[in-house]
PDB file of C-alpha atoms in Angstrom:
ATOM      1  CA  UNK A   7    -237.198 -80.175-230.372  1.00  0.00           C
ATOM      2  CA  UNK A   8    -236.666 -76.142-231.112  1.00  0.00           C
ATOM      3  CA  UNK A   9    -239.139 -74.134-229.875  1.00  0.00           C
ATOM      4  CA  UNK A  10    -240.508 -70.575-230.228  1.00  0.00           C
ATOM      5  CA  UNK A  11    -241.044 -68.865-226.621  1.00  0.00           C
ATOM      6  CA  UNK A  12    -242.277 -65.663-226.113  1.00  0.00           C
ATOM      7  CA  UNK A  13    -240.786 -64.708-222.845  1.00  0.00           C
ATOM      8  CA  UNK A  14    -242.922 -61.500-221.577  1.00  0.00           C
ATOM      9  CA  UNK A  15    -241.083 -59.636-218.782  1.00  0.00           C
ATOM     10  CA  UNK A  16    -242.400 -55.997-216.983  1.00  0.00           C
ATOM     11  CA  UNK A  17    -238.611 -54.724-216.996  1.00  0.00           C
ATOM     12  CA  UNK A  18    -236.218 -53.302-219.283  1.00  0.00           C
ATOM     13  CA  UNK A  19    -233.649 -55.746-220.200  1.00  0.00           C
ATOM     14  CA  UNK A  20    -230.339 -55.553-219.827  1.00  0.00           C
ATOM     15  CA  UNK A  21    -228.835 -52.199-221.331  1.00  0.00           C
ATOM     16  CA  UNK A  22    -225.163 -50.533-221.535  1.00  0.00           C
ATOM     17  CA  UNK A  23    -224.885 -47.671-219.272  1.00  0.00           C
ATOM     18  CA  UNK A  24    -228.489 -48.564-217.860  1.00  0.00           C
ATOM     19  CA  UNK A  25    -229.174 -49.695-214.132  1.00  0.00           C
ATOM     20  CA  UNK A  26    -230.684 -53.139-213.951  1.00  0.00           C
ATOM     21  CA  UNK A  27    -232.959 -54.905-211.710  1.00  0.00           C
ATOM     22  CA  UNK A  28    -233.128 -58.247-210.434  1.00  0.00           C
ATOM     23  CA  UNK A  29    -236.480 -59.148-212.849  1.00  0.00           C
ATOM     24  CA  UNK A  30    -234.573 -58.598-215.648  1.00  0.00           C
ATOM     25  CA  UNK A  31    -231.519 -60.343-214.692  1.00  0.00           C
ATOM     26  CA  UNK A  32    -233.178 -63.464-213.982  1.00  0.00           C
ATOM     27  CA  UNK A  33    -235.090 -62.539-217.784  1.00  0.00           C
ATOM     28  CA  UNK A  34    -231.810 -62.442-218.866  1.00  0.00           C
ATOM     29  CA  UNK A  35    -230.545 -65.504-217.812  1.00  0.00           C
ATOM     30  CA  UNK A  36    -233.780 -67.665-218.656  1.00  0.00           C
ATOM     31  CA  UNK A  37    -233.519 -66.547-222.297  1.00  0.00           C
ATOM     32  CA  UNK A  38    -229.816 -67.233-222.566  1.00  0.00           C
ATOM     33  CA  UNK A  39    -229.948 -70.808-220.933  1.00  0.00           C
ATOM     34  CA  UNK A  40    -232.862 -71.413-223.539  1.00  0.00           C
ATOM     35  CA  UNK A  41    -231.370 -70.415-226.484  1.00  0.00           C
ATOM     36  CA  UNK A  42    -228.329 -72.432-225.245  1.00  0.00           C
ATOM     37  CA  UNK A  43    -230.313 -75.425-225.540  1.00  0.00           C
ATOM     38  CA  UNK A  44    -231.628 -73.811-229.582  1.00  0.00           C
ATOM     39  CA  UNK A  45    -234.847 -72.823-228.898  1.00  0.00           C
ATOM     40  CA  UNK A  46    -235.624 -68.989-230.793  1.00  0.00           C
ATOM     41  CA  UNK A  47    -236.478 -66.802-228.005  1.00  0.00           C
ATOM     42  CA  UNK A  48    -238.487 -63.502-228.187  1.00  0.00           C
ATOM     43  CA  UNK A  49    -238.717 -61.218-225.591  1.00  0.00           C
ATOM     44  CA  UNK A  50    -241.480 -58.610-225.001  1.00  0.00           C
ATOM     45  CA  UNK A  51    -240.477 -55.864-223.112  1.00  0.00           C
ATOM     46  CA  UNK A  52    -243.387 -53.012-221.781  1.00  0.00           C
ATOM     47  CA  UNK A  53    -243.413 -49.746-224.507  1.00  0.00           C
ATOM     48  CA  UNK A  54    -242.671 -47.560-220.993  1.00  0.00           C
ATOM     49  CA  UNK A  55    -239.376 -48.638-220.898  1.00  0.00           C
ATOM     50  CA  UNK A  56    -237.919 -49.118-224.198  1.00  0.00           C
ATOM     51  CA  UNK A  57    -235.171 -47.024-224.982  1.00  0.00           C
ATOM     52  CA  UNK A  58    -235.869 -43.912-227.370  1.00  0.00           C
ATOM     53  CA  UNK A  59    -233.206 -45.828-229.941  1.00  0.00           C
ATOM     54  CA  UNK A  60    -234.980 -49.535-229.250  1.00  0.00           C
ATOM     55  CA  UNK A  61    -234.719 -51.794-232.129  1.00  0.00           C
ATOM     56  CA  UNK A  62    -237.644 -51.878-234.875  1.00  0.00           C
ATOM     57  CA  UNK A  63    -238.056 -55.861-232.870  1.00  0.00           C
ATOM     58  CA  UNK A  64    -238.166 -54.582-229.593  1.00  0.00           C
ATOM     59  CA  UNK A  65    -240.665 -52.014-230.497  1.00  0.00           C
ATOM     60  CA  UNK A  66    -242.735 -54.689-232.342  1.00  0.00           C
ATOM     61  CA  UNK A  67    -242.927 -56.706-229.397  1.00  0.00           C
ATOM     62  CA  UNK A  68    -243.362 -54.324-226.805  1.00  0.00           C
ATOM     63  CA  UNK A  69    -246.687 -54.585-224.655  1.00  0.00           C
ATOM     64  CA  UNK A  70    -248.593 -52.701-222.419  1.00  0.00           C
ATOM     65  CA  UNK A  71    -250.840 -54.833-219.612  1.00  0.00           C
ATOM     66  CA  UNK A  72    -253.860 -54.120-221.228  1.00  0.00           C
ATOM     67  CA  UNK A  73    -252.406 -55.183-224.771  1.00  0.00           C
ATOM     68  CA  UNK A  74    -250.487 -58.431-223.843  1.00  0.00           C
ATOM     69  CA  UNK A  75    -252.322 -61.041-225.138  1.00  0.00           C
ATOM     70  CA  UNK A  76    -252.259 -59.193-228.291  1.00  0.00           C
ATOM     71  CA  UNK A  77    -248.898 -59.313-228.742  1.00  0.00           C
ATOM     72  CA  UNK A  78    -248.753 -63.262-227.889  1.00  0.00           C
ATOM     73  CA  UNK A  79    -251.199 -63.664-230.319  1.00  0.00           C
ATOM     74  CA  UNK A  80    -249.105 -62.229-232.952  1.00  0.00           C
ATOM     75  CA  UNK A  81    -246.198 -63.947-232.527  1.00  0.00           C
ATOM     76  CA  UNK A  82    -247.791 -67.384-231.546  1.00  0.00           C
ATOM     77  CA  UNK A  83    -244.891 -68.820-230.113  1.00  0.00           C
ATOM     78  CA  UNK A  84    -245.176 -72.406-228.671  1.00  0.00           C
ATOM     79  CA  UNK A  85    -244.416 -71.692-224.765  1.00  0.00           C
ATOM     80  CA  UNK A  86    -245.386 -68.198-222.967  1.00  0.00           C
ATOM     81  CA  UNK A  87    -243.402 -67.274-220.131  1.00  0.00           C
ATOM     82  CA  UNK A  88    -244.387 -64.506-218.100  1.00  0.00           C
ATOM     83  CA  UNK A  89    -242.014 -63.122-215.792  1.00  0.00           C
ATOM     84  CA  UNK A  90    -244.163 -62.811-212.261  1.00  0.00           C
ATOM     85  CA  UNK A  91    -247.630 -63.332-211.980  1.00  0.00           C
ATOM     86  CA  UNK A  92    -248.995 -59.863-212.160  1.00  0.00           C
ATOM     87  CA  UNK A  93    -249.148 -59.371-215.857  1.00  0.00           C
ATOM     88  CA  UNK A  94    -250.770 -63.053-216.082  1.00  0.00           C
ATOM     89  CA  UNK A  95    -253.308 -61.256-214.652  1.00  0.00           C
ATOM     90  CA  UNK A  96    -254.236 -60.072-217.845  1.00  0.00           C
ATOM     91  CA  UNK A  97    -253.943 -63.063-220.081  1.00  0.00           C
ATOM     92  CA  UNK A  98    -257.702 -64.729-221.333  1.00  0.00           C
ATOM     93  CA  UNK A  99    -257.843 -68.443-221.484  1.00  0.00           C
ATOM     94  CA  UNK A 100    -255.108 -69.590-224.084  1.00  0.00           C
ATOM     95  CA  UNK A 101    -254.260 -72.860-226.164  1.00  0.00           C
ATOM     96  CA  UNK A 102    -250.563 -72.319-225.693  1.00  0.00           C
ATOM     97  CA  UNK A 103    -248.728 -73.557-223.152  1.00  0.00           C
ATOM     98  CA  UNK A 104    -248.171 -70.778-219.945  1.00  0.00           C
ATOM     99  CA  UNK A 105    -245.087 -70.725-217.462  1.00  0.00           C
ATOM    100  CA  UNK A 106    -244.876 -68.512-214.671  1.00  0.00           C
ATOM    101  CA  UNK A 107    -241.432 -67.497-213.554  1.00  0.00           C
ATOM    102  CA  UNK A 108    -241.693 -66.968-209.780  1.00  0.00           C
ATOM    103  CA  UNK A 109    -238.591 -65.394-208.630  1.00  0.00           C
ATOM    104  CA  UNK A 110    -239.575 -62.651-205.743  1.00  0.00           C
ATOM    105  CA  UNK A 111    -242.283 -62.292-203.281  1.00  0.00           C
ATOM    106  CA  UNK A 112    -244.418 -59.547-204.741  1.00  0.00           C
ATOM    107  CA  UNK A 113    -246.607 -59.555-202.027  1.00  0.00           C
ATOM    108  CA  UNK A 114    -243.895 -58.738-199.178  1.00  0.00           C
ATOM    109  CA  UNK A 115    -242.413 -55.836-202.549  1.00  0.00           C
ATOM    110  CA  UNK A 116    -246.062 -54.276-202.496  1.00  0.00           C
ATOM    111  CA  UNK A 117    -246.235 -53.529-199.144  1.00  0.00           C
ATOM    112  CA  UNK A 118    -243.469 -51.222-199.296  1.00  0.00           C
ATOM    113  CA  UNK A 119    -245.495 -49.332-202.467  1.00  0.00           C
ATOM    114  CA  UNK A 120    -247.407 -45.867-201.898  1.00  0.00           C
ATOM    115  CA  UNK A 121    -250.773 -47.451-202.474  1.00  0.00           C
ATOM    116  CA  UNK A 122    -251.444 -51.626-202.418  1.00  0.00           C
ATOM    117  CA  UNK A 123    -254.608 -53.677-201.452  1.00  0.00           C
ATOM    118  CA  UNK A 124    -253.197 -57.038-200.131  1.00  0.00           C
ATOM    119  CA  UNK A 125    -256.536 -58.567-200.329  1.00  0.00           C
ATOM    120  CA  UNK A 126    -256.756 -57.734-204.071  1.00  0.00           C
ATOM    121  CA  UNK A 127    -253.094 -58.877-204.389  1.00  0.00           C
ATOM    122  CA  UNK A 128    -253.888 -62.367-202.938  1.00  0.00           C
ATOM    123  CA  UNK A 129    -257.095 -62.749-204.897  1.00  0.00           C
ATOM    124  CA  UNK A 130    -255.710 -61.957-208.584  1.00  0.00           C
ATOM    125  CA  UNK A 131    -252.527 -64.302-207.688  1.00  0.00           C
ATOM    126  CA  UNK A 132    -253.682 -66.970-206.963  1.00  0.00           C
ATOM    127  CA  UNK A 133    -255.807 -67.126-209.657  1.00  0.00           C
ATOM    128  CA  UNK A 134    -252.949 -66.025-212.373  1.00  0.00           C
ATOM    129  CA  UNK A 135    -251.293 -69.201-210.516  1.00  0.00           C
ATOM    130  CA  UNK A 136    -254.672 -71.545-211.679  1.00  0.00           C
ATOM    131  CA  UNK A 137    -253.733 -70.431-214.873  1.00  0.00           C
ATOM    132  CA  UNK A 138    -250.780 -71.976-215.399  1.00  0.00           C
ATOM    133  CA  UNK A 139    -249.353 -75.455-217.144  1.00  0.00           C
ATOM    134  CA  UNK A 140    -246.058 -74.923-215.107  1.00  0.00           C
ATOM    135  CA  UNK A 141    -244.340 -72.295-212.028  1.00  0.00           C
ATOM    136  CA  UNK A 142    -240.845 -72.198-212.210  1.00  0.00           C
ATOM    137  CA  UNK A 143    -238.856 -70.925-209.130  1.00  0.00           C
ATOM    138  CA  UNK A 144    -235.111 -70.226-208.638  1.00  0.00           C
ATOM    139  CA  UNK A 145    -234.591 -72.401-205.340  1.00  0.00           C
ATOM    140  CA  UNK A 146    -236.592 -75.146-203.226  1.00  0.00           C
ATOM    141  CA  UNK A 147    -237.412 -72.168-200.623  1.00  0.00           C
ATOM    142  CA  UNK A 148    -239.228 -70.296-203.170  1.00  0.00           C
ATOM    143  CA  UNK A 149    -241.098 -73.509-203.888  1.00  0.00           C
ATOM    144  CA  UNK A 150    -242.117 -74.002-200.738  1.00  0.00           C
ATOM    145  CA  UNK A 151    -243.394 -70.653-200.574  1.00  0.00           C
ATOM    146  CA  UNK A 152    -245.112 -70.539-203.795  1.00  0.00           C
ATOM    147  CA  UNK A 153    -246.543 -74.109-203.228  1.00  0.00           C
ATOM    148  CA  UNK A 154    -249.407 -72.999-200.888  1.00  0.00           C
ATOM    149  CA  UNK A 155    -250.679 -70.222-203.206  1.00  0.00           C
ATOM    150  CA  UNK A 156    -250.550 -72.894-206.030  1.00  0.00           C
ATOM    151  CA  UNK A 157    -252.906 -75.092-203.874  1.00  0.00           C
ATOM    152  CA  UNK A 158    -254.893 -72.696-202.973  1.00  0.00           C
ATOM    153  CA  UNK A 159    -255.394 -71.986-206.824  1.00  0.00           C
ATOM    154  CA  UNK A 160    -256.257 -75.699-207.375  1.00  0.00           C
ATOM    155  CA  UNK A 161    -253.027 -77.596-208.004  1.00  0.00           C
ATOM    156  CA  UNK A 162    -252.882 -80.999-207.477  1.00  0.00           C
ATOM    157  CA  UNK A 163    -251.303 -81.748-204.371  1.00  0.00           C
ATOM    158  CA  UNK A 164    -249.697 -84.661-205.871  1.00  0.00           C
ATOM    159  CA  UNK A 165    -248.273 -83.145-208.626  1.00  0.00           C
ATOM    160  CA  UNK A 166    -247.908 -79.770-208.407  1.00  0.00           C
ATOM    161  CA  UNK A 167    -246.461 -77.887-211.596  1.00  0.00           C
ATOM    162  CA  UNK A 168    -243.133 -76.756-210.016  1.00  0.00           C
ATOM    163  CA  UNK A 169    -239.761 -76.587-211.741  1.00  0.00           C
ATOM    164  CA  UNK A 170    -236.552 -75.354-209.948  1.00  0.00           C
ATOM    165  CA  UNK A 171    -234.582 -73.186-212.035  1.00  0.00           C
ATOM    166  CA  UNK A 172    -231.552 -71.938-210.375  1.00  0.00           C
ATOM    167  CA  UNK A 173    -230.675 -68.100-211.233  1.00  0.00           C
ATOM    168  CA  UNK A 174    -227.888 -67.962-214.062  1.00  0.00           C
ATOM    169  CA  UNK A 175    -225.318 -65.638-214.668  1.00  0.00           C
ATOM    170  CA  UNK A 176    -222.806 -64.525-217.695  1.00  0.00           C
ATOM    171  CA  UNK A 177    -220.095 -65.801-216.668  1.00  0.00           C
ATOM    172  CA  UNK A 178    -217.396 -63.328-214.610  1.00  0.00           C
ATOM    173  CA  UNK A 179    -214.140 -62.707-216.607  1.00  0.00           C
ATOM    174  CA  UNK A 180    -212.461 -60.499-213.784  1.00  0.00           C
ATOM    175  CA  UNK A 181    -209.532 -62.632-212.154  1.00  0.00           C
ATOM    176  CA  UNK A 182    -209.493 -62.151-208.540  1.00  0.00           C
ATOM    177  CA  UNK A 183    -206.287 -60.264-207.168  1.00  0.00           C
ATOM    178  CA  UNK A 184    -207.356 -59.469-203.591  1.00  0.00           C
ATOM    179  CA  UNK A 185    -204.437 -57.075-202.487  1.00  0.00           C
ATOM    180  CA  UNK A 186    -203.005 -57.608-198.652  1.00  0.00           C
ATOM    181  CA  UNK A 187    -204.838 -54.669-197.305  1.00  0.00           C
ATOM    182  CA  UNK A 188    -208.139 -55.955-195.800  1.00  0.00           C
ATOM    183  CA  UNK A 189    -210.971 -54.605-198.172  1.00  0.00           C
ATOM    184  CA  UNK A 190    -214.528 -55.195-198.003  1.00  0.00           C
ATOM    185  CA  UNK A 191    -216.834 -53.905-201.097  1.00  0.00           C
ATOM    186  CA  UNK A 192    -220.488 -53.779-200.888  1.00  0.00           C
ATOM    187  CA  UNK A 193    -222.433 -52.515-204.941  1.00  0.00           C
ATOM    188  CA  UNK A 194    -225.853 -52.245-205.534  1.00  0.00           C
ATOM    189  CA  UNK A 195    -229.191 -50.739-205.082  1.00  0.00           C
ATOM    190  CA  UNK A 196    -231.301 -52.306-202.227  1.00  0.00           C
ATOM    191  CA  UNK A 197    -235.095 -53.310-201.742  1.00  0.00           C
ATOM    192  CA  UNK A 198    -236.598 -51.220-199.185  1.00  0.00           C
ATOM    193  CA  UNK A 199    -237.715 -54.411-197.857  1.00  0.00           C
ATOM    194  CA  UNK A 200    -233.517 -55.354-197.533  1.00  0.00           C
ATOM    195  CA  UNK A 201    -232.163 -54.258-194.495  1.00  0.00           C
ATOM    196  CA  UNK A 202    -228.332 -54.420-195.416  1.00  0.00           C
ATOM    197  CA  UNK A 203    -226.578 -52.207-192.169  1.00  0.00           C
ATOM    198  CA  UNK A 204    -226.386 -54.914-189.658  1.00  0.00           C
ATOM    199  CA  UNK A 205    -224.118 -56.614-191.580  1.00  0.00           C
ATOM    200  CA  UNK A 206    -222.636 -53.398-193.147  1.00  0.00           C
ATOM    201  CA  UNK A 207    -222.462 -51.892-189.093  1.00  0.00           C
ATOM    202  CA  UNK A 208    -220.532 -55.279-188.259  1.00  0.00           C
ATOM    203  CA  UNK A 209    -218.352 -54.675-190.883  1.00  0.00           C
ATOM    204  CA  UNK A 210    -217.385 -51.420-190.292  1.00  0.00           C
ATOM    205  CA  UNK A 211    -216.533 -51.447-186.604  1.00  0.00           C
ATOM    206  CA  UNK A 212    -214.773 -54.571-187.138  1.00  0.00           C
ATOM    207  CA  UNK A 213    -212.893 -52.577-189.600  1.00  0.00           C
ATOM    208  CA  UNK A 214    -212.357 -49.149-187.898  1.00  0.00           C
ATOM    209  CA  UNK A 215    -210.131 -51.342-185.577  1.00  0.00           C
ATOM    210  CA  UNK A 216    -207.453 -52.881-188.647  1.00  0.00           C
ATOM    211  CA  UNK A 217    -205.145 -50.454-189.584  1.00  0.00           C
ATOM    212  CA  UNK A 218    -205.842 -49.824-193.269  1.00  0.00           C
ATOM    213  CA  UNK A 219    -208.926 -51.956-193.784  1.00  0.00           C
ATOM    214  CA  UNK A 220    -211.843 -50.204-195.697  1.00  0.00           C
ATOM    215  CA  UNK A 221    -215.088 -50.763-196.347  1.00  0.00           C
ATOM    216  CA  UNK A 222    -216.190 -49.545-200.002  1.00  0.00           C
ATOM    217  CA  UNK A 223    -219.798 -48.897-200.849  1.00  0.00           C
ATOM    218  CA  UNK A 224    -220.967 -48.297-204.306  1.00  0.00           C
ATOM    219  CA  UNK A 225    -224.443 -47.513-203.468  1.00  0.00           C
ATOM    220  CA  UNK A 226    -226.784 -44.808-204.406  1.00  0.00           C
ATOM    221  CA  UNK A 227    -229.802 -44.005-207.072  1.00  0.00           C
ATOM    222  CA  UNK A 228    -229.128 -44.909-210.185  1.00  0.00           C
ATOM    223  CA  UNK A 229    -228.994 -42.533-213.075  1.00  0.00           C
ATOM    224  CA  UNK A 230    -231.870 -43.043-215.359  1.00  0.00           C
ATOM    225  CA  UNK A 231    -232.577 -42.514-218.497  1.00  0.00           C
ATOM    226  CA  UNK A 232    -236.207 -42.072-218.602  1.00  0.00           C
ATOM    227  CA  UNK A 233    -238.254 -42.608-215.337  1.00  0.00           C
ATOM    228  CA  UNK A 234    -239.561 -45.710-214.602  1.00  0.00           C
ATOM    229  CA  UNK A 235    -242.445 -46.679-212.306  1.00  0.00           C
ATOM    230  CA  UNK A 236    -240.481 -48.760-210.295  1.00  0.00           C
ATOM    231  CA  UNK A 237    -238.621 -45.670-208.967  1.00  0.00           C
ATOM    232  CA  UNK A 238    -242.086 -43.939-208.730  1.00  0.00           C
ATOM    233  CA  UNK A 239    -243.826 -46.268-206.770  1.00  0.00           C
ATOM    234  CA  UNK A 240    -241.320 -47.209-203.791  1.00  0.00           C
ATOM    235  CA  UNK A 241    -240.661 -45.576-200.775  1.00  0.00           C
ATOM    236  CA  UNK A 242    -237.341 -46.050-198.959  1.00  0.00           C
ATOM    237  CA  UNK A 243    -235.608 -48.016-202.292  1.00  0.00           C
ATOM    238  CA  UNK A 244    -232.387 -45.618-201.739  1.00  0.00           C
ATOM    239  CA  UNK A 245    -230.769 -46.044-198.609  1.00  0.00           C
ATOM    240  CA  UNK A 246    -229.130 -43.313-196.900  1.00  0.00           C
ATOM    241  CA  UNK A 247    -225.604 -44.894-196.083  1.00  0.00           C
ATOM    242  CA  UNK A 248    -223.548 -41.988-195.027  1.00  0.00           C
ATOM    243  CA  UNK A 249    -226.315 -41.236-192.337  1.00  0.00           C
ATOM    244  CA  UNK A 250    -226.790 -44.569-190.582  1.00  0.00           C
ATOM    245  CA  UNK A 251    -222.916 -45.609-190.950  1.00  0.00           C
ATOM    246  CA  UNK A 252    -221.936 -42.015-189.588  1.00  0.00           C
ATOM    247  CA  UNK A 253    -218.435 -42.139-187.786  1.00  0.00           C
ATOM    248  CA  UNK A 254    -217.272 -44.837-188.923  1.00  0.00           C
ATOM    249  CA  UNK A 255    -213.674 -43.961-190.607  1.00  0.00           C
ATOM    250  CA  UNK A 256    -213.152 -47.222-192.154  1.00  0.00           C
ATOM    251  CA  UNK A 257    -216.150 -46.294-194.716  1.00  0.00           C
ATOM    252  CA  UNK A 258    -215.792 -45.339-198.273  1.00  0.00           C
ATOM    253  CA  UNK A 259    -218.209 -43.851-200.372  1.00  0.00           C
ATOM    254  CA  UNK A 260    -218.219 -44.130-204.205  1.00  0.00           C
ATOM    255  CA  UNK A 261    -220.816 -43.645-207.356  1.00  0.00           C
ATOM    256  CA  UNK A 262    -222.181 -46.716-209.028  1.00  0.00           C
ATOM    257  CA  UNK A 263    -220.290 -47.750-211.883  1.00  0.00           C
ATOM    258  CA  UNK A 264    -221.001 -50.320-215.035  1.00  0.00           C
ATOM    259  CA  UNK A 265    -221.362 -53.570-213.760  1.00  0.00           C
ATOM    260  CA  UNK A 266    -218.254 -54.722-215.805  1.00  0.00           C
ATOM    261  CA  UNK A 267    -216.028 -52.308-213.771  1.00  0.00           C
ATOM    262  CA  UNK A 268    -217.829 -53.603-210.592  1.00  0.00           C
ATOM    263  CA  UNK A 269    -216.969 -56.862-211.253  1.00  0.00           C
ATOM    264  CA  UNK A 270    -213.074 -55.923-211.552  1.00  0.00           C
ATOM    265  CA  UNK A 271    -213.100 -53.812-208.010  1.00  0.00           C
ATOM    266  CA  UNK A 272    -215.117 -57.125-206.819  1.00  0.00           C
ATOM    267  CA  UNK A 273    -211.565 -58.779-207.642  1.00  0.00           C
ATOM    268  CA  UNK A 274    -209.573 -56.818-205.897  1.00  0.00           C
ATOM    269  CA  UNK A 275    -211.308 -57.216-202.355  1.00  0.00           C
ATOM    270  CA  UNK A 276    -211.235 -59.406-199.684  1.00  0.00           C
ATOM    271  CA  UNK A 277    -214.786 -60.271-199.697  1.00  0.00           C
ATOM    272  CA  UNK A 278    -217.734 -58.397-201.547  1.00  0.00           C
TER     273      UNK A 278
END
């Protein structure tokens, strides 16, 4: 049976020419897999990050935390999702169906804000988790780590309301061409809560000794548009590369680029 879901996320969306985070990938992917199976999807996106050009929809279903059960209320959809369970902090008791998507562990992200009360944190989750009909995770270790704060918000032991929802992707069009020369390629921004160097420090000195191997790293801040309190609120999200991977000559430094043209050096390497 088509449904209408109102999938609420607290990132922008996928956008051209626009770093991306993880939230909204996994946003991304939910609402593509469910209007694959021909359910009409809405997404509500937070009025701080909406493009200055956003559509006349967007901008009608753009929430702030304060407002968000106004906007569900509107649309009435048949299924709420809320991406992570701190805007379900906001949400009254509701006749329509509520699914949390549960894809990072906000408390271990918080710690690594300028200001966070891990007390407070523990308290409001678990009782957005009591609120509930369903918690959907992207992998059996997530469940096991979301199970306990479920419990301790009342679910039933028996049956707890867990669905396992691998993380979905467009799929890649670049045809991989790895070239003879040994090539390693590492894109992204990190979590400050990510430590990628001992693998990246492996890499390189195993490098430094191959005649002609390189390691590439597109890494850096991204280039924003408008500022965004994700940005604001971390310490430590950019890495400094060129510092802790001093010396090593194997190690290339480039900008971030469009995913699309990410994807194509991706190709070309060895491993990435």
């Amino acid at each position: 049976m088509k449904r209408k879901i109102l999938l609420v996320t607290c990132e922008r969306m996928p956008t051209p020419g626009q770093p991306v985070t993880g939230g909204a990938l996994r946003v991304h992917g939910l609402a593509k897999g469910l209007e694959a199976h021909g359910h009409e999807v809405l997404v509500s996106m937070p009025k701080e990050v909406l493009e200055k050009g956003a559509s006349k929809a967007d901008k009608a279903l753009a929430h702030t935390p304060e407002k968000v059960a106004d906007v569900i209320f509107d649309v009435m959809p048949d299924v709420v999702i809320i991406e992570q369970w701190g805007l379900a902090t906001y949400l009254p008791k509701m006749d329509i169906p509520l699914a949390i998507d549960l894809h990072g562990p906000l408390s271990l992200e918080n710690s690594f804000k300028e200001s966070g009360n891990f007390r407070t944190d523990a308290i409001t989750k678990i009782e957005s988790l009591a609120k509930a009909d369903l918690l959907i995770v992207p992998g059996r270790a997530q469940k096991q780590y979301f199970l306990t704060w479920a419990l301790l918000g009342g679910a039933d032991p028996k049956n707890p309301p867990f669905m396992v929802t691998p993380v979905s992707m467009d799929k890649v069009t670049a045809k991989r061409r790895a070239g003879a020369r040994p090539r390693l390629v590492f894109g992204g921004a990190t979590w400050p809560g990510l430590d990628p160097f001992p693998g990246l420090t492996i890499a390189a000195k195993t490098a430094d000794k191959i005649k002609g191997a390189e390691v590439s790293l597109y890494v850096g801040a991204p280039k924003l548009a408008e500022d965004h309190p994700l940005y604001a609120i971390n310490k430590g999200v950019h890495r400094d590369y060129r510092d802790r991977l001093k010396g090593h000559k194997s190690v290339k430094y480039h900008e971030l680029i469009p995913h699309a043209e990410l994807m194509k050096v991706y190709a070309g390497a060895r491993a990435a």
